Short mmCIF file of C-alpha atoms in Angstrom, two decimals:
data_model
loop_
_atom_site.label_atom_id
_atom_site.label_comp_id
_atom_site.label_asym_id
_atom_site.label_seq_id
_atom_site.Cartn_x
_atom_site.Cartn_y
_atom_site.Cartn_z
CA UNK A 1 1.80 171.73 45.04
CA UNK A 2 -0.74 170.64 47.56
CA UNK A 3 -3.94 168.64 46.89
CA UNK A 4 -7.14 169.76 48.66
CA UNK A 5 -10.19 167.42 48.98
CA UNK A 6 -13.38 168.59 50.63
CA UNK A 7 -15.73 166.26 52.61
CA UNK A 8 -19.08 166.76 54.24
CA UNK A 9 -19.09 165.22 57.69
CA UNK A 10 -22.02 162.79 57.97
CA UNK A 11 -24.08 163.23 61.14
CA UNK A 12 -22.81 166.83 61.76
CA UNK A 13 -24.56 170.17 61.58
CA UNK A 14 -23.44 170.74 57.88
CA UNK A 15 -19.72 170.75 58.94
CA UNK A 16 -17.25 170.46 56.02
CA UNK A 17 -13.55 169.39 56.31
CA UNK A 18 -10.73 169.84 53.96
CA UNK A 19 -7.93 167.27 53.61
CA UNK A 20 -4.51 168.45 52.46
CA UNK A 21 -1.94 166.33 50.82
CA UNK A 22 1.65 167.13 49.68
CA UNK A 23 3.68 164.75 47.46
CA UNK A 24 5.95 162.57 49.59
CA UNK A 25 9.21 164.23 48.31
CA UNK A 26 7.89 167.64 49.13
CA UNK A 27 8.24 166.89 52.84
CA UNK A 28 11.87 167.00 52.51
CA UNK A 29 11.59 170.81 51.76
CA UNK A 30 12.41 173.32 54.50
CA UNK A 31 9.63 175.78 53.63
CA UNK A 32 6.32 173.90 54.25
CA UNK A 33 3.74 175.46 56.54
CA UNK A 34 3.37 172.08 58.28
CA UNK A 35 4.84 168.59 57.83
CA UNK A 36 1.76 166.72 59.15
CA UNK A 37 0.66 163.67 57.14
CA UNK A 38 -3.03 163.23 57.73
CA UNK A 39 -4.19 166.97 57.93
CA UNK A 40 -7.76 168.10 57.96
CA UNK A 41 -9.01 171.71 58.53
CA UNK A 42 -12.39 173.26 58.95
CA UNK A 43 -14.04 176.60 59.62
CA UNK A 44 -15.93 177.37 62.84
CA UNK A 45 -19.38 179.01 62.90
CA UNK A 46 -17.68 182.40 63.67
CA UNK A 47 -15.56 182.04 60.64
CA UNK A 48 -12.37 180.99 62.59
CA UNK A 49 -10.36 178.45 60.71
CA UNK A 50 -8.91 175.50 62.72
CA UNK A 51 -7.03 172.22 62.43
CA UNK A 52 -9.64 169.39 62.81
CA UNK A 53 -7.21 166.43 62.52
CA UNK A 54 -3.52 166.31 62.87
CA UNK A 55 -1.31 163.29 62.05
CA UNK A 56 2.33 162.76 62.62
CA UNK A 57 5.03 164.62 60.77
CA UNK A 58 6.41 162.71 57.85
CA UNK A 59 8.66 159.82 58.96
CA UNK A 60 12.18 159.40 57.44
CA UNK A 61 14.54 156.53 57.78
CA UNK A 62 17.82 156.99 59.57
CA UNK A 63 20.25 158.81 57.23
CA UNK A 64 17.51 159.48 54.72
CA UNK A 65 17.49 163.27 55.43
CA UNK A 66 20.00 165.43 57.32
CA UNK A 67 17.82 165.54 60.55
CA UNK A 68 17.87 161.76 60.80
CA UNK A 69 21.60 161.29 60.51
CA UNK A 70 22.91 159.66 63.73
CA UNK A 71 25.30 162.56 64.51
CA UNK A 72 22.37 165.06 64.35
CA UNK A 73 20.09 162.71 66.48
CA UNK A 74 22.77 162.57 69.07
CA UNK A 75 23.42 166.30 68.99
CA UNK A 76 19.78 167.55 68.87
CA UNK A 77 17.82 165.03 70.91
CA UNK A 78 17.85 163.72 74.47
CA UNK A 79 16.22 160.91 76.33
CA UNK A 80 13.92 159.25 77.24
CA UNK A 81 13.49 157.69 73.82
CA UNK A 82 10.20 155.75 72.82
CA UNK A 83 10.31 153.01 70.33
CA UNK A 84 6.77 152.05 69.24
CA UNK A 85 5.75 148.60 67.94
CA UNK A 86 4.16 148.96 64.55
CA UNK A 87 0.83 147.25 64.35
CA UNK A 88 0.04 145.94 60.84
CA UNK A 89 -3.25 147.68 59.75
CA UNK A 90 -4.30 151.12 58.38
CA UNK A 91 -3.95 154.40 60.17
CA UNK A 92 -7.07 156.02 61.70
CA UNK A 93 -7.43 159.64 63.06
CA UNK A 94 -10.06 160.50 65.70
CA UNK A 95 -11.14 164.04 66.75
CA UNK A 96 -13.98 166.03 68.09
CA UNK A 97 -15.78 168.76 66.15
CA UNK A 98 -17.40 172.11 67.28
CA UNK A 99 -20.92 170.53 67.35
CA UNK A 100 -20.01 167.48 69.30
CA UNK A 101 -19.61 165.14 66.27
CA UNK A 102 -16.82 162.58 66.35
CA UNK A 103 -14.63 162.83 63.16
CA UNK A 104 -12.98 159.67 62.08
CA UNK A 105 -10.64 159.83 59.07
CA UNK A 106 -8.22 157.79 57.26
CA UNK A 107 -4.96 159.37 56.02
CA UNK A 108 -6.76 161.50 53.35
CA UNK A 109 -10.52 160.98 53.49
CA UNK A 110 -13.48 160.57 55.68
CA UNK A 111 -17.05 159.15 55.41
CA UNK A 112 -18.35 156.85 52.67
CA UNK A 113 -16.68 156.34 49.24
CA UNK A 114 -18.38 155.40 46.07
CA UNK A 115 -15.75 152.94 44.88
CA UNK A 116 -15.92 150.56 47.82
CA UNK A 117 -18.62 149.14 50.02
CA UNK A 118 -17.01 150.38 53.29
CA UNK A 119 -14.14 152.95 53.64
CA UNK A 120 -11.41 152.74 56.21
CA UNK A 121 -12.89 155.63 58.06
CA UNK A 122 -16.36 153.81 58.31
CA UNK A 123 -14.72 150.56 59.53
CA UNK A 124 -12.84 152.67 62.02
CA UNK A 125 -16.14 154.24 63.29
CA UNK A 126 -17.66 150.95 63.87
CA UNK A 127 -14.63 149.71 65.92
CA UNK A 128 -14.46 152.96 67.95
CA UNK A 129 -18.18 152.64 68.91
CA UNK A 130 -17.44 149.10 70.08
CA UNK A 131 -14.41 150.15 72.16
CA UNK A 132 -16.07 153.09 73.92
CA UNK A 133 -19.18 151.12 74.62
CA UNK A 134 -17.14 148.41 76.27
CA UNK A 135 -16.21 150.83 78.98
CA UNK A 136 -19.70 152.49 79.30
CA UNK A 137 -19.09 155.51 77.35
CA UNK A 138 -20.28 156.94 74.03
CA UNK A 139 -18.73 158.39 70.83
CA UNK A 140 -20.19 161.78 71.83
CA UNK A 141 -18.31 161.53 75.09
CA UNK A 142 -15.14 160.77 73.20
CA UNK A 143 -15.68 163.69 70.85
CA UNK A 144 -16.14 166.05 73.70
CA UNK A 145 -12.97 164.79 75.39
CA UNK A 146 -10.82 165.19 72.33
CA UNK A 147 -12.35 168.56 71.60
CA UNK A 148 -11.46 169.65 75.09
CA UNK A 149 -7.90 168.51 74.65
CA UNK A 150 -7.65 169.97 71.10
CA UNK A 151 -6.19 166.76 70.12
CA UNK A 152 -6.30 163.94 67.52
CA UNK A 153 -6.15 160.37 68.74
CA UNK A 154 -4.14 158.17 66.25
CA UNK A 155 -4.66 154.47 65.92
CA UNK A 156 -4.05 151.45 63.79
CA UNK A 157 -7.17 149.72 62.50
CA UNK A 158 -6.32 145.90 62.43
CA UNK A 159 -9.31 143.74 61.37
CA UNK A 160 -8.79 140.87 58.90
CA UNK A 161 -12.47 140.57 58.27
CA UNK A 162 -12.37 144.09 56.78
CA UNK A 163 -8.88 144.07 55.23
CA UNK A 164 -6.09 141.58 55.43
CA UNK A 165 -2.41 142.59 55.93
CA UNK A 166 0.77 140.55 56.41
CA UNK A 167 0.24 139.82 60.12
CA UNK A 168 -2.94 138.01 61.10
CA UNK A 169 -5.46 139.37 63.67
CA UNK A 170 -8.08 137.01 64.99
CA UNK A 171 -11.37 138.11 66.49
CA UNK A 172 -9.78 138.59 69.97
CA UNK A 173 -6.78 140.73 68.72
CA UNK A 174 -8.70 142.74 66.21
CA UNK A 175 -9.53 146.36 66.82
CA UNK A 176 -8.10 149.90 66.85
CA UNK A 177 -4.62 150.07 68.55
CA UNK A 178 -4.02 153.53 69.90
CA UNK A 179 -0.44 154.67 69.43
CA UNK A 180 -0.58 158.48 69.56
CA UNK A 181 -2.34 161.64 70.67
CA UNK A 182 -1.26 164.64 68.78
CA UNK A 183 -2.31 168.22 69.54
CA UNK A 184 -4.09 170.00 66.63
CA UNK A 185 -1.25 172.56 65.96
CA UNK A 186 0.87 173.33 62.92
CA UNK A 187 4.02 172.25 64.90
CA UNK A 188 4.18 168.66 65.92
CA UNK A 189 3.40 168.13 69.66
CA UNK A 190 2.27 164.77 71.07
CA UNK A 191 1.69 163.05 74.34
CA UNK A 192 4.18 160.37 75.72
CA UNK A 193 3.16 156.84 75.25
CA UNK A 194 2.48 156.36 78.97
CA UNK A 195 -0.37 158.93 78.71
CA UNK A 196 -1.56 157.41 75.39
CA UNK A 197 -1.91 154.00 77.10
CA UNK A 198 -3.80 155.60 79.97
CA UNK A 199 -6.15 157.25 77.56
CA UNK A 200 -6.59 153.95 75.72
CA UNK A 201 -7.53 152.18 78.95
CA UNK A 202 -10.00 154.78 79.86
CA UNK A 203 -11.80 154.66 76.46
CA UNK A 204 -11.56 150.95 75.85
CA UNK A 205 -9.06 150.93 72.97
CA UNK A 206 -6.28 148.41 72.28
CA UNK A 207 -2.72 149.60 72.95
CA UNK A 208 0.36 149.60 70.70
CA UNK A 209 3.23 148.32 72.76
CA UNK A 210 6.46 150.49 73.19
CA UNK A 211 9.85 150.37 74.61
CA UNK A 212 11.58 153.27 76.52
CA UNK A 213 15.39 153.84 76.73
CA UNK A 214 17.17 156.67 78.36
CA UNK A 215 20.19 157.15 76.08
CA UNK A 216 20.64 157.15 72.33
CA UNK A 217 23.48 154.61 72.38
CA UNK A 218 21.14 151.97 73.65
CA UNK A 219 18.50 152.97 71.03
CA UNK A 220 21.15 152.54 68.29
CA UNK A 221 22.33 149.18 69.47
CA UNK A 222 18.74 147.96 69.71
CA UNK A 223 17.94 149.02 66.14
CA UNK A 224 21.14 147.50 64.78
CA UNK A 225 19.99 144.14 66.08
CA UNK A 226 16.51 144.46 64.42
#
């Protein structure tokens, strides 16, 4: 089964987006149309359906599924390998809609919610405006750029004044840490971290650190020490 939730996008020209959510265990199946977690679709004025927001494919631990067994990783992948530092916040998705509106989503919703004063998406919108303004740009500029790229920017919202997590973020370190730019396609395709960092610099975002290794043996040794 797949849960569908529909949202009207505030500030847009009557654009509606649909969020799609599978149960976690369903992502181990081999017959899903997509494995994206954080997936929103919409319909253009001419009736064409499109992916509006595209998150990462479902993550699995090493040895949790067949694809993440070390022997298969060694056989089916090649370097360079990127190991991203996990910031301690909530995930935020950012994309551009047909009418130039910037769409900001949490994993499964966007806009205001009746059960809380400020949603994750709304908190993300405020930070995104602060970030882009700091480099002399606007949220409309960002929406147009992501629309041109047909991509979703993915970041971690870290702000203790909004929501506290295990790791502390003071006023200087708070913000949206960009850690991915995914293309809005059914199959997972993403930019390398070096290009994500360049994009973050251009648009005023904070950056999630990462390490890069050329061979899988070095990656395995590193992970064993963690």
